Amino acid sequence: MNAAVGVPQPSAQALVPFVSVAEMMAIVHRVGLEVALGELAARIEADFKRWQVFDKTPRVASHSPIGVIELMPTSDGERYAFKYVNGHPANTRTGLQTVTAFGVLAQVETGYPLMFAEMTVLTALRTAASSAMVAKHLAPKGAKVLALIGNGAQAEFQALAMKAVVGIDTVRLYDVDAAATEKCARNLAGTGLTVQTCASAEEAALGAQIITTCTADKRNATVLHDNMIGDGVHINAIGGDCPGKTELAPAILNRAETFVEFEPQTRVEGEIQQMAPEFPVTEFWRVINGEVAGRVSDKQITLFDGVGFAVEDFTALNWLYSHVDGSGAMLDVIADPDDPRDLYGMVMRAKP
Amino acid sequence: MNAAVGVPQPSAQALVPFVSVAEMMAIVHRVGLEVALGELAARIEADFKRWQVFDKTPRVASHSPIGVIELMPTSDGERYAFKYVNGHPANTRTGLQTVTAFGVLAQVETGYPLMFAEMTVLTALRTAASSAMVAKHLAPKGAKVLALIGNGAQAEFQALAMKAVVGIDTVRLYDVDAAATEKCARNLAGTGLTVQTCASAEEAALGAQIITTCTADKRNATVLHDNMIGDGVHINAIGGDCPGKTELAPAILNRAETFVEFEPQTRVEGEIQQMAPEFPVTEFWRVINGEVAGRVSDKQITLFDGVGFAVEDFTALNWLYSHVDGSGAMLDVIADPDDPRDLYGMVMRAKP
């Protein structure tokens, strides 16, 4: 790109595939959204099964008074991935996104990047696929009805992943903002799901076997009260995902069996930040591994306190890389002098 | 990029400038290499002066048996930057670079990336500019002769930065590999420097007021012996920059006054990893700040134990961004739905 006439062109080694937002969306359509969500859920389950091979460092956060920028790296010894993600609630006032993300997949053997990718869309896919994979194991058998409380950017992906992976056929929608519910209902029309809009969270929860909370307010809110939760329900709480942001009444946590991704991170970011440090939780990979039982009775309330972990992004980037077919953009990002010691000569030979 | 016919084009908000290797080289030629090195040195000095505003987190390293991948983030409260850099000594056997790097500059206020950039060439520039900025303060007055021990990828940049910033007019070259010295001498011909090739490190050091060591071997080598170092010399030791990789005999450190970038990092990565934990060093920003004297006599031996720190990369990315003129490539990397809550709708409307 931008090579002046007569300047040597970058070698193949210098070029790294780049999945833009447009290409990400093209891949979703090429694969099919529900197929993609199913593939992702299967890959996330497989990576949870080998959880212990991953190098799990805490995310590296840079906080400012109005937001946070985080780097989330992990590696399985063969591949390395990181995600850059910001969180700036005031952004929407100026027409910007609260959260944007991009990431890089690299080869551990050489340290060379394999792919750069947008990750705003990809994160929505991996979050929905993770929720559905967990629900497949924890929701009561034959669950058909999903309550979706919070109908923002994640909602449709959550609904379709629960359809593709768990077999949900009905979604009951509620949001404090009726326009969000209307948008979500409109988007889900024609997907094969029966869509019911509700006037309250209580109404949405009625008859649902799975209740997903994915609200956006950054505060300790109570989206679900204790009296809304009947026996046997699976709660998929994904909106409480950073310090000071929770969605559930503590009484629910006391009744439920709580499952998390990576305990040290969830203690800080999840619903359990409201509870004592010794509040018992189970890392979900132990269920996948067969070490610990998941749901043990029809009456049990199960809770997935999902905050999003680097391993899921690693899985998502590897899934995406498997669908990159070489037709997309390439970035000339690796300096590749003919003689590794002659970086200066390479620069000088590029003189226009 | 790659937008199918009929698919909505990304908005301006979605696009982030990308400085490819080719554009990086074009910018170097547009600005002029020595002018660029001078600008960078001045900016690094200015950022060292306000050292305490920077959020200085240690680099986040992912080690494998054959290399390391690191993320180096920092922020001054207005802008945030990180560099991805790998170190894989065995890469050269398969025609790959030992070290490659890229980085991102972002806005703290919004968390949005401002620029993606190659950083292999940029790191060579910032390392040379940092060395020269430090030498301007620590080298004996009127220093004209530089010994360059190690004539690899960094060498020419080091020589030209010392010329542009310190006023060096003569370079004495030595490398264990004569072909590297020959390459370096050839590259420096016509730059205005008098170039002298030497048969040994001892010979190169003769009559030099500044001695730069930038060798590549990842081991505890002794590139400089104590008897090679006369009174009044400034040593710029930049090759000893990771655990297990040093270049100087400990006796030299005992005779010299040692200056470092960020002490906690240099204790692990620098020449001083050979010394006791209480070995006295001075963080160089204190000299720039006027808190601590730099060189205090003509006879003093000064040592800059440079390992490269995130603040220098931050400076370099900001310098680069000041030269991005909009003529380069733009990456469609930020998903920008018309309604922030309607990410799904954006994806669906992109259906080919």
XYZ file of C-alpha atoms in Angstrom:
704
model
C 0.000 0.000 0.000
C 1.179 3.524 -0.795
C 4.362 2.248 -2.323
C 5.835 4.955 -4.522
C 6.724 4.054 -8.085
C 10.112 2.341 -8.267
C 10.162 1.477 -4.568
C 10.630 -2.233 -3.870
C 7.339 -3.909 -2.977
C 6.952 -5.621 0.409
C 7.737 -9.346 0.419
C 5.132 -11.950 1.348
C 6.762 -12.219 4.805
C 5.994 -8.547 5.407
C 2.266 -8.932 4.881
C -0.283 -9.880 7.532
C -4.010 -10.475 6.836
C -6.309 -7.780 8.192
C -9.971 -8.511 8.920
C -11.745 -5.174 8.700
C -15.249 -4.573 10.006
C -16.520 -5.012 6.428
C -14.659 -8.306 6.010
C -15.780 -9.515 9.439
C -19.380 -8.942 8.368
C -18.746 -10.639 5.018
C -17.372 -13.696 6.828
C -20.438 -13.814 9.097
C -22.653 -13.875 6.010
C -20.445 -16.365 4.163
C -20.522 -18.789 7.111
C -24.048 -17.929 8.266
C -24.600 -16.282 11.641
C -26.108 -19.273 13.447
C -23.521 -21.650 12.016
C -20.798 -19.224 13.110
C -22.231 -19.060 16.636
C -22.379 -22.856 16.764
C -18.797 -23.231 15.534
C -17.619 -20.669 18.071
C -19.476 -22.372 20.936
C -17.886 -25.723 20.015
C -14.418 -24.168 19.867
C -14.878 -22.319 23.165
C -15.964 -25.593 24.788
C -12.891 -27.331 23.371
C -10.595 -24.585 24.691
C -12.282 -24.656 28.127
C -11.540 -28.378 28.144
C -7.795 -27.650 27.848
C -8.062 -24.584 30.126
C -4.884 -25.411 32.012
C -2.576 -25.067 29.004
C -3.399 -21.354 28.730
C -1.094 -18.683 30.065
C -3.668 -16.701 32.047
C -2.352 -13.257 32.919
C -4.775 -10.692 34.331
C -5.821 -8.025 31.865
C -3.617 -4.919 31.826
C -5.830 -1.928 32.464
C -5.065 1.761 32.045
C -7.726 3.710 33.918
C -8.630 7.360 33.440
C -11.408 9.320 35.155
C -13.740 8.667 32.199
C -12.856 5.222 30.991
C -10.483 2.347 30.689
C -8.243 0.881 27.998
C -7.315 -2.761 28.456
C -5.006 -5.288 26.854
C -6.045 -8.920 27.274
C -3.285 -11.354 26.255
C -3.188 -15.144 26.451
C -1.374 -18.035 24.833
C -1.699 -21.804 24.545
C 1.994 -22.266 23.753
C 1.373 -22.478 19.992
C -0.538 -19.305 19.370
C -0.654 -15.994 21.192
C -3.525 -13.520 21.071
C -4.394 -10.238 22.604
C -7.386 -7.973 22.480
C -7.385 -4.191 22.899
C -10.679 -3.034 24.328
C -11.867 0.277 25.716
C -14.845 1.164 27.887
C -16.015 4.794 27.780
C -19.698 5.175 28.770
C -19.762 8.898 27.827
C -18.770 8.111 24.223
C -22.359 7.607 23.083
C -23.063 11.309 23.794
C -20.765 12.205 20.904
C -21.935 9.406 18.608
C -19.019 7.097 19.443
C -19.188 3.509 20.711
C -18.847 2.803 24.450
C -16.765 -0.251 23.672
C -14.588 -0.879 20.647
C -12.101 -3.669 20.240
C -9.474 -5.058 17.952
C -7.017 -7.890 18.312
C -4.019 -9.727 16.992
C -3.297 -13.429 16.607
C 0.391 -14.425 16.528
C 2.583 -17.485 16.234
C 4.464 -18.329 19.436
C 7.255 -20.099 17.511
C 8.288 -16.963 15.593
C 6.529 -14.117 17.393
C 5.177 -13.028 14.001
C 1.590 -11.782 13.843
C -0.728 -14.031 11.807
C -3.728 -11.693 11.645
C -5.011 -8.282 12.721
C -8.761 -8.070 13.220
C -11.598 -5.848 14.260
C -13.119 -7.334 17.400
C -16.225 -5.287 18.153
C -18.444 -7.601 16.107
C -16.287 -10.617 16.965
C -16.633 -9.943 20.711
C -20.429 -9.876 20.411
C -20.259 -13.275 18.679
C -17.900 -14.831 21.205
C -19.866 -13.486 24.175
C -23.100 -14.948 22.813
C -21.405 -18.243 21.945
C -19.869 -18.491 25.449
C -23.230 -17.831 27.098
C -24.922 -20.459 24.949
C -22.186 -23.036 25.471
C -22.519 -22.634 29.247
C -26.338 -22.683 29.067
C -26.223 -25.913 27.066
C -24.659 -27.540 30.143
C -26.498 -25.675 32.924
C -30.008 -24.843 31.677
C -32.813 -27.229 32.602
C -33.389 -30.000 30.048
C -35.615 -29.018 27.158
C -35.376 -25.262 27.861
C -37.337 -23.427 25.164
C -37.983 -19.937 26.572
C -35.350 -17.228 27.034
C -35.962 -13.947 28.848
C -33.679 -11.213 27.515
C -33.458 -8.309 29.931
C -31.481 -5.549 28.288
C -32.082 -5.319 24.527
C -28.983 -3.411 23.435
C -26.072 -4.288 21.170
C -25.603 -7.839 22.526
C -29.234 -8.925 22.614
C -29.880 -10.420 19.170
C -26.579 -12.306 19.191
C -27.479 -13.762 22.597
C -30.916 -14.843 21.378
C -29.627 -16.489 18.203
C -26.785 -18.292 19.988
C -29.292 -19.719 22.504
C -31.415 -20.839 19.535
C -28.499 -22.404 17.625
C -26.757 -24.065 20.569
C -29.453 -24.707 23.215
C -32.595 -25.028 21.079
C -34.506 -22.032 22.454
C -37.644 -21.233 20.377
C -39.157 -18.263 22.257
C -37.633 -14.972 23.450
C -39.276 -12.613 25.908
C -37.835 -9.101 25.643
C -37.642 -6.261 28.131
C -35.570 -3.076 28.309
C -36.090 0.138 30.307
C -35.906 1.805 26.892
C -38.899 0.640 24.808
C -37.091 1.702 21.624
C -34.358 -0.851 22.313
C -36.953 -3.616 22.725
C -38.652 -2.527 19.514
C -35.330 -2.605 17.651
C -34.551 -6.051 19.014
C -38.017 -7.442 18.162
C -37.743 -6.032 14.636
C -34.288 -7.554 14.170
C -35.390 -10.972 15.448
C -38.500 -11.119 13.250
C -38.034 -13.806 10.611
C -35.261 -15.634 12.457
C -37.618 -18.464 13.450
C -37.859 -17.336 17.059
C -41.199 -16.469 18.642
C -40.667 -12.960 19.994
C -42.716 -11.606 22.915
C -42.245 -8.031 24.112
C -42.872 -7.446 27.790
C -43.732 -4.414 29.919
C -41.434 -5.290 32.811
C -38.515 -7.509 33.755
C -40.910 -9.465 35.982
C -43.188 -10.175 33.027
C -40.248 -11.162 30.799
C -38.993 -13.646 33.392
C -42.384 -15.413 33.626
C -42.112 -18.923 32.220
C -38.520 -18.516 31.067
C -36.081 -21.348 31.752
C -33.116 -19.133 30.902
C -32.861 -15.487 31.966
C -30.148 -13.402 30.357
C -29.296 -9.981 31.804
C -27.289 -7.766 29.503
C -27.986 -4.192 30.515
C -25.530 -1.365 29.901
C -25.744 0.991 32.903
C -22.436 1.240 34.704
C -23.747 1.080 38.250
C -24.830 -1.403 40.874
C -28.325 -1.907 39.495
C -30.880 -4.532 40.457
C -32.195 -5.847 37.193
C -33.284 -9.124 38.757
C -34.933 -9.249 42.181
C -35.018 -12.421 44.212
C -38.778 -12.913 43.877
C -38.478 -13.005 40.059
C -36.421 -16.184 40.103
C -38.281 -19.464 40.311
C -36.761 -22.861 40.963
C -34.848 -24.530 38.164
C -33.963 -21.392 36.253
C -30.571 -20.775 34.637
C -29.397 -17.165 34.869
C -26.919 -15.902 32.292
C -25.680 -12.631 33.827
C -23.322 -10.954 31.423
C -23.961 -7.224 31.958
C -22.232 -7.089 35.354
C -18.716 -7.153 33.981
C -16.626 -4.454 35.627
C -16.050 -2.985 39.076
C -19.150 -1.048 40.186
C -21.417 -2.670 37.568
C -23.747 -5.446 38.734
C -27.280 -6.574 37.854
C -28.456 -9.102 40.428
C -29.842 -8.855 43.944
C -27.362 -10.570 46.293
C -30.175 -12.787 47.589
C -30.237 -14.513 44.172
C -26.562 -15.354 44.453
C -27.216 -16.921 47.856
C -29.834 -19.249 46.334
C -27.916 -20.108 43.171
C -24.926 -22.247 42.307
C -22.506 -19.790 40.713
C -20.181 -20.592 37.796
C -17.444 -18.271 36.530
C -14.774 -18.167 33.848
C -11.591 -17.191 35.727
C -12.162 -16.685 39.428
C -9.516 -13.994 40.158
C -10.962 -11.773 37.418
C -14.630 -12.414 38.244
C -14.100 -11.579 41.934
C -13.255 -8.050 40.771
C -15.560 -7.634 37.786
C -18.528 -9.960 38.146
C -21.754 -10.165 40.140
C -19.769 -11.769 42.957
C -17.999 -8.467 43.640
C -21.066 -7.909 45.862
C -20.308 -11.026 47.917
C -17.666 -11.916 50.511
C -14.291 -13.021 49.117
C -14.962 -16.589 50.229
C -18.352 -16.818 48.455
C -18.163 -20.220 46.731
C -17.929 -20.326 42.936
C -16.943 -22.959 40.390
C -14.727 -22.236 37.384
C -16.767 -23.541 34.475
C -13.904 -25.378 32.750
C -14.131 -27.913 35.608
C -17.645 -28.789 34.489
C -16.527 -29.252 30.878
C -13.661 -31.362 32.135
C -15.976 -33.622 34.131
C -14.276 -32.690 37.421
C -17.361 -31.010 38.871
C -21.066 -31.565 38.240
C -22.970 -28.784 36.497
C -26.721 -28.790 37.181
C -27.558 -31.489 39.740
C -31.350 -31.154 40.065
C -34.408 -29.782 38.283
C -34.978 -27.327 41.129
C -31.481 -25.911 41.312
C -30.900 -22.310 40.257
C -27.708 -22.028 38.229
C -25.925 -18.740 37.560
C -23.266 -18.022 34.959
C -21.526 -14.862 36.158
C -19.872 -14.118 32.795
C -17.436 -11.230 32.454
C -15.565 -12.252 29.286
C -12.082 -13.718 29.476
C -9.012 -13.596 27.233
C -9.267 -17.310 26.408
C -12.622 -16.683 24.693
C -11.018 -13.958 22.569
C -8.155 -16.298 21.752
C -10.695 -18.895 20.603
C -12.602 -16.297 18.594
C -9.480 -15.048 16.795
C -8.480 -18.613 15.939
C -11.985 -19.313 14.641
C -11.839 -16.153 12.552
C -8.395 -17.046 11.211
C -9.788 -20.399 10.038
C -12.230 -18.471 7.842
C -9.737 -15.990 6.353
C -9.410 -17.129 2.767
C -6.736 -14.754 1.476
C -9.172 -12.611 -0.484
C -9.048 -9.806 2.104
C -6.679 -6.960 2.824
C -3.046 -7.515 3.749
C -1.049 -5.149 5.968
C 2.563 -4.347 5.160
C 3.497 -4.268 8.837
C 6.611 -6.449 9.147
C 9.885 -4.858 8.057
C 11.596 -7.561 6.029
C 15.081 -6.528 4.860
C 16.861 -9.038 2.588
C 19.719 -9.074 5.119
C 18.283 -8.958 8.665
C 21.273 -6.823 9.720
C 20.615 -4.283 6.997
C 17.512 -2.456 8.176
C 19.172 0.867 7.298
C 19.905 -0.294 3.745
C 16.270 -1.284 3.317
C 15.130 2.175 4.433
C 17.632 3.909 2.151
C 16.721 1.833 -0.902
C 13.112 2.982 -0.411
C 14.140 6.573 -1.214
C 11.687 7.910 -3.790
C -11.547 -2.086 1.873
C -13.138 -5.188 0.316
C -16.607 -3.740 0.600
C -18.931 -5.626 -1.704
C -21.031 -3.645 -4.150
C -24.129 -2.246 -2.487
C -22.780 -2.684 1.048
C -22.710 0.540 3.100
C -19.214 2.041 3.222
C -17.514 2.564 6.581
C -17.983 6.009 8.110
C -15.067 8.338 8.847
C -15.316 7.334 12.536
C -14.632 3.734 11.559
C -11.320 4.508 9.870
C -7.925 4.670 11.566
C -4.681 5.702 9.816
C -2.220 2.865 9.275
C 1.494 3.546 8.823
C 2.835 0.588 6.882
C 6.540 -0.187 6.556
C 6.455 1.480 3.127
C 4.795 4.609 4.509
C 7.158 4.695 7.492
C 10.083 4.728 5.066
C 8.392 7.379 2.936
C 7.970 9.567 6.018
C 11.652 9.122 6.924
C 12.601 10.327 3.439
C 10.053 13.153 3.442
C 11.346 14.464 6.797
C 14.979 13.509 6.245
C 16.604 10.853 8.442
C 18.850 13.167 10.460
C 16.092 15.745 10.929
C 13.795 12.928 12.072
C 16.389 11.678 14.575
C 16.840 15.243 15.881
C 13.077 15.769 16.235
C 12.728 12.450 18.025
C 15.597 13.229 20.416
C 14.021 16.590 21.299
C 10.625 14.965 21.889
C 12.122 12.170 23.999
C 13.935 14.781 26.096
C 10.675 16.715 26.555
C 8.841 13.542 27.623
C 11.651 12.582 30.036
C 11.214 16.041 31.565
C 7.590 15.199 32.412
C 8.444 11.586 33.291
C 6.229 11.533 36.371
C 2.976 12.073 34.454
C 3.393 8.713 32.701
C 1.555 5.607 33.806
C 4.557 3.251 33.950
C 3.390 -0.355 34.044
C 5.977 -3.094 33.585
C 5.899 -4.737 30.187
C 3.639 -7.798 29.914
C 5.756 -10.666 28.679
C 4.660 -14.066 27.370
C 7.702 -16.335 27.393
C 8.129 -19.562 25.465
C 11.196 -21.806 25.309
C 12.355 -20.064 22.111
C 11.327 -16.468 22.503
C 9.171 -13.826 24.044
C 6.200 -11.697 22.994
C 5.744 -8.476 24.928
C 3.162 -5.714 25.206
C 4.519 -2.355 26.388
C 1.735 0.089 27.313
C 1.968 3.590 28.745
C -0.118 6.745 28.943
C 0.322 10.419 29.822
C -3.376 10.866 30.620
C -4.153 12.341 27.185
C -2.805 9.675 24.902
C -2.236 5.966 25.357
C 0.230 3.870 23.409
C 1.378 0.315 23.347
C 3.975 -1.598 21.406
C 3.883 -5.294 20.526
C 7.396 -6.638 20.193
C 8.773 -10.141 19.883
C 12.271 -11.508 20.420
C 13.090 -14.802 18.689
C 16.855 -15.266 18.097
C 16.337 -18.441 16.034
C 14.159 -16.587 13.508
C 17.130 -15.522 11.377
C 17.802 -19.189 10.525
C 14.555 -19.235 8.553
C 14.980 -15.770 7.049
C 12.725 -14.036 9.578
C 13.584 -11.060 11.810
C 14.662 -11.657 15.410
C 12.639 -8.655 16.506
C 9.552 -7.209 14.869
C 7.277 -4.606 16.325
C 4.079 -2.718 15.733
C 2.116 -0.324 17.874
C -1.033 1.648 18.421
C -1.608 5.219 19.562
C -4.997 5.962 21.151
C -6.956 8.797 22.699
C -7.498 8.421 26.446
C -10.681 10.520 26.362
C -12.530 8.152 24.023
C -10.409 5.006 24.035
C -10.454 5.165 20.225
C -7.266 4.272 18.367
C -5.688 7.209 16.503
C -3.106 5.250 14.519
C -1.751 1.765 13.865
C 1.903 1.640 12.860
C 4.772 -0.621 11.998
C 7.415 -0.167 14.698
C 10.445 -2.146 13.551
C 11.921 0.842 11.715
C 10.430 3.264 14.233
C 12.053 1.415 17.154
C 15.480 1.679 15.499
C 14.921 5.446 15.162
C 13.742 5.933 18.741
C 16.548 3.816 20.176
C 19.159 5.837 18.296
C 17.502 9.129 19.237
C 17.337 8.107 22.921
C 21.018 7.147 22.928
C 21.984 10.434 21.300
C 19.816 12.541 23.602
C 21.456 10.921 26.634
C 24.955 11.265 25.116
C 24.332 14.970 24.454
C 24.103 15.372 28.229
C 26.691 12.825 29.393
C 29.459 12.669 26.758
C 32.588 14.779 27.328
C 32.355 18.248 25.789
C 33.318 18.403 22.140
C 33.091 14.631 21.620
C 33.838 13.885 17.952
C 34.695 10.184 17.817
C 32.228 7.332 18.283
C 33.244 3.683 18.561
C 30.449 1.406 17.331
C 30.914 -2.132 18.570
C 28.306 -4.324 16.943
C 27.487 -3.269 13.373
C 24.085 -4.883 12.912
C 20.620 -3.483 12.279
C 20.907 -0.622 14.798
C 24.400 0.602 13.914
C 23.855 3.182 11.167
C 20.911 4.759 12.998
C 23.075 5.065 16.125
C 25.907 6.692 14.169
C 23.667 9.212 12.418
C 21.788 10.150 15.590
C 25.125 10.813 17.337
C 26.089 12.972 14.349
C 22.798 14.903 14.265
C 22.359 15.392 17.994
C 25.857 15.289 19.538
C 28.038 16.481 16.635
C 30.112 13.309 16.160
C 32.216 13.423 12.953
C 34.083 10.096 13.073
C 32.885 6.512 13.590
C 35.167 3.589 14.370
C 33.496 0.276 13.506
C 34.007 -3.231 14.824
C 31.941 -6.407 14.674
C 32.918 -10.057 15.170
C 31.428 -10.526 11.717
C 33.522 -8.560 9.199
C 30.631 -8.624 6.712
C 28.503 -6.603 9.154
C 31.263 -3.979 9.477
C 31.614 -3.850 5.691
C 27.843 -3.357 5.303
C 27.836 -0.604 7.910
C 30.848 1.198 6.364
C 29.219 1.012 2.928
C 25.943 2.396 4.268
C 27.659 5.258 6.114
C 29.778 6.328 3.107
C 28.546 9.688 1.849
C 26.773 10.636 5.082
C 29.515 13.116 6.024
C 30.957 10.863 8.720
C 34.574 9.717 8.585
C 34.339 5.945 8.818
C 37.199 3.830 10.170
C 36.951 0.027 10.209
C 38.843 -1.687 12.996
C 40.197 -5.187 13.553
C 39.177 -5.456 17.192
C 36.950 -3.866 19.808
C 40.117 -2.587 21.528
C 41.208 -0.829 18.353
C 37.735 0.668 17.809
C 37.676 2.077 21.338
C 41.047 3.873 20.894
C 40.532 7.631 20.897
C 36.720 7.408 21.072
C 34.886 9.689 23.482
C 31.678 7.710 23.086
C 31.570 3.919 22.914
C 28.329 2.296 21.805
C 27.829 -1.430 22.265
C 24.986 -2.882 20.252
C 25.753 -6.546 19.709
C 23.074 -9.150 19.148
C 24.187 -12.362 20.912
C 21.762 -13.381 23.586
C 24.269 -14.306 26.261
C 26.394 -12.778 28.973
C 29.190 -11.635 26.669
C 32.069 -9.330 27.454
C 32.205 -6.935 24.546
C 34.011 -4.291 26.601
C 36.799 -5.209 29.023
C 37.820 -2.885 31.820
C 41.233 -2.087 30.294
C 39.590 -0.744 27.104
C 37.881 2.100 28.942
C 39.924 5.235 29.516
C 38.981 8.133 31.760
C 36.302 10.515 30.564
C 34.558 8.120 28.187
C 30.780 7.873 27.809
C 29.527 4.336 27.258
C 26.205 3.842 25.501
C 25.386 0.181 26.220
C 22.207 -0.754 24.412
C 22.755 -4.396 23.409
C 22.355 -5.770 26.947
C 18.605 -5.473 27.063
C 17.082 -8.670 28.365
C 17.676 -11.236 31.095
C 20.829 -13.243 30.307
C 22.111 -10.713 27.733
C 24.880 -8.324 28.826
C 27.925 -6.785 27.137
C 30.130 -5.165 29.795
C 32.678 -6.483 32.282
C 31.314 -5.787 35.793
C 34.571 -3.942 36.617
C 33.504 -1.186 34.194
C 30.234 -0.705 36.048
C 32.184 -0.322 39.289
C 34.241 2.532 37.781
C 31.353 4.290 35.995
C 28.395 6.401 37.032
C 25.384 4.449 35.712
C 22.242 6.041 34.277
C 19.093 4.095 33.399
C 15.626 4.715 31.987
C 13.275 3.004 34.470
C 15.120 1.324 37.316
C 12.725 -1.597 38.027
C 12.950 -2.706 34.393
C 16.690 -2.153 33.991
C 17.488 -4.193 37.121
C 16.031 -7.188 35.265
C 17.073 -6.452 31.684
C 20.131 -4.202 31.700
C 23.858 -4.472 32.323
C 23.146 -3.999 36.017
C 21.509 -7.447 36.179
C 25.130 -8.509 36.821
C 25.388 -6.315 39.920
C 23.942 -6.488 43.420
C 20.359 -5.193 43.806
C 21.630 -2.145 45.707
C 24.150 -1.140 43.001
C 23.582 2.610 42.672
C 21.990 3.952 39.489
C 20.322 7.211 38.494
C 17.120 7.387 36.428
C 18.064 9.705 33.587
C 14.905 11.845 33.706
C 16.312 13.297 36.953
C 19.234 14.704 34.988
C 16.922 16.268 32.401
C 14.856 17.654 35.229
C 17.880 19.258 36.859
C 17.424 17.196 40.036
C 20.697 15.330 39.639
C 23.962 16.284 37.936
C 24.931 14.362 34.806
C 28.667 14.345 34.031
C 30.535 16.107 36.856
C 34.164 15.899 35.647
C 36.292 15.373 32.546
C 37.680 12.163 34.012
C 34.403 10.578 34.987
C 33.207 7.490 33.099
C 29.503 7.693 32.392
C 27.371 4.720 31.369
C 23.904 4.734 29.837
C 22.493 1.253 30.472
C 19.721 1.550 27.900
C 17.118 -1.196 27.542
C 14.311 0.704 25.794
C 11.240 1.796 27.690
C 7.562 2.234 26.824
C 7.743 6.031 27.232
C 10.201 6.207 24.300
C 7.766 4.247 22.140
C 4.956 6.540 23.238
C 7.075 9.511 22.164
C 7.959 7.866 18.874
C 4.322 7.074 18.021
C 3.304 10.663 18.809
C 6.151 11.956 16.643
C 5.051 9.653 13.828
C 1.424 10.733 14.186
C 2.513 14.380 13.764
C 3.868 13.412 10.328
C 0.845 11.412 9.137
C -0.688 13.657 6.500
C -3.796 11.696 5.544
C -2.379 10.459 2.260
C -1.759 6.964 3.648
C -3.874 3.899 4.204
C -6.883 3.877 6.503
C -8.090 0.794 8.366
C -11.789 0.058 8.706
C -11.334 -1.297 12.225
C -13.987 0.470 14.352
C -17.512 -0.880 14.052
C -19.682 2.221 13.790
C -23.408 1.394 13.680
C -25.749 4.381 13.174
C -27.464 3.401 16.412
C -24.874 2.213 18.960
C -27.398 -0.344 20.268
C -27.930 -1.807 16.810
C -24.724 -3.710 16.119
C -26.802 -6.662 14.862
C -28.687 -4.445 12.412
C -25.388 -3.129 11.054
C -24.151 -6.683 10.480
C -27.423 -7.736 8.839
C -27.552 -4.714 6.517
C -24.089 -5.710 5.244
C -25.551 -8.887 3.737
C -24.298 -9.130 0.163
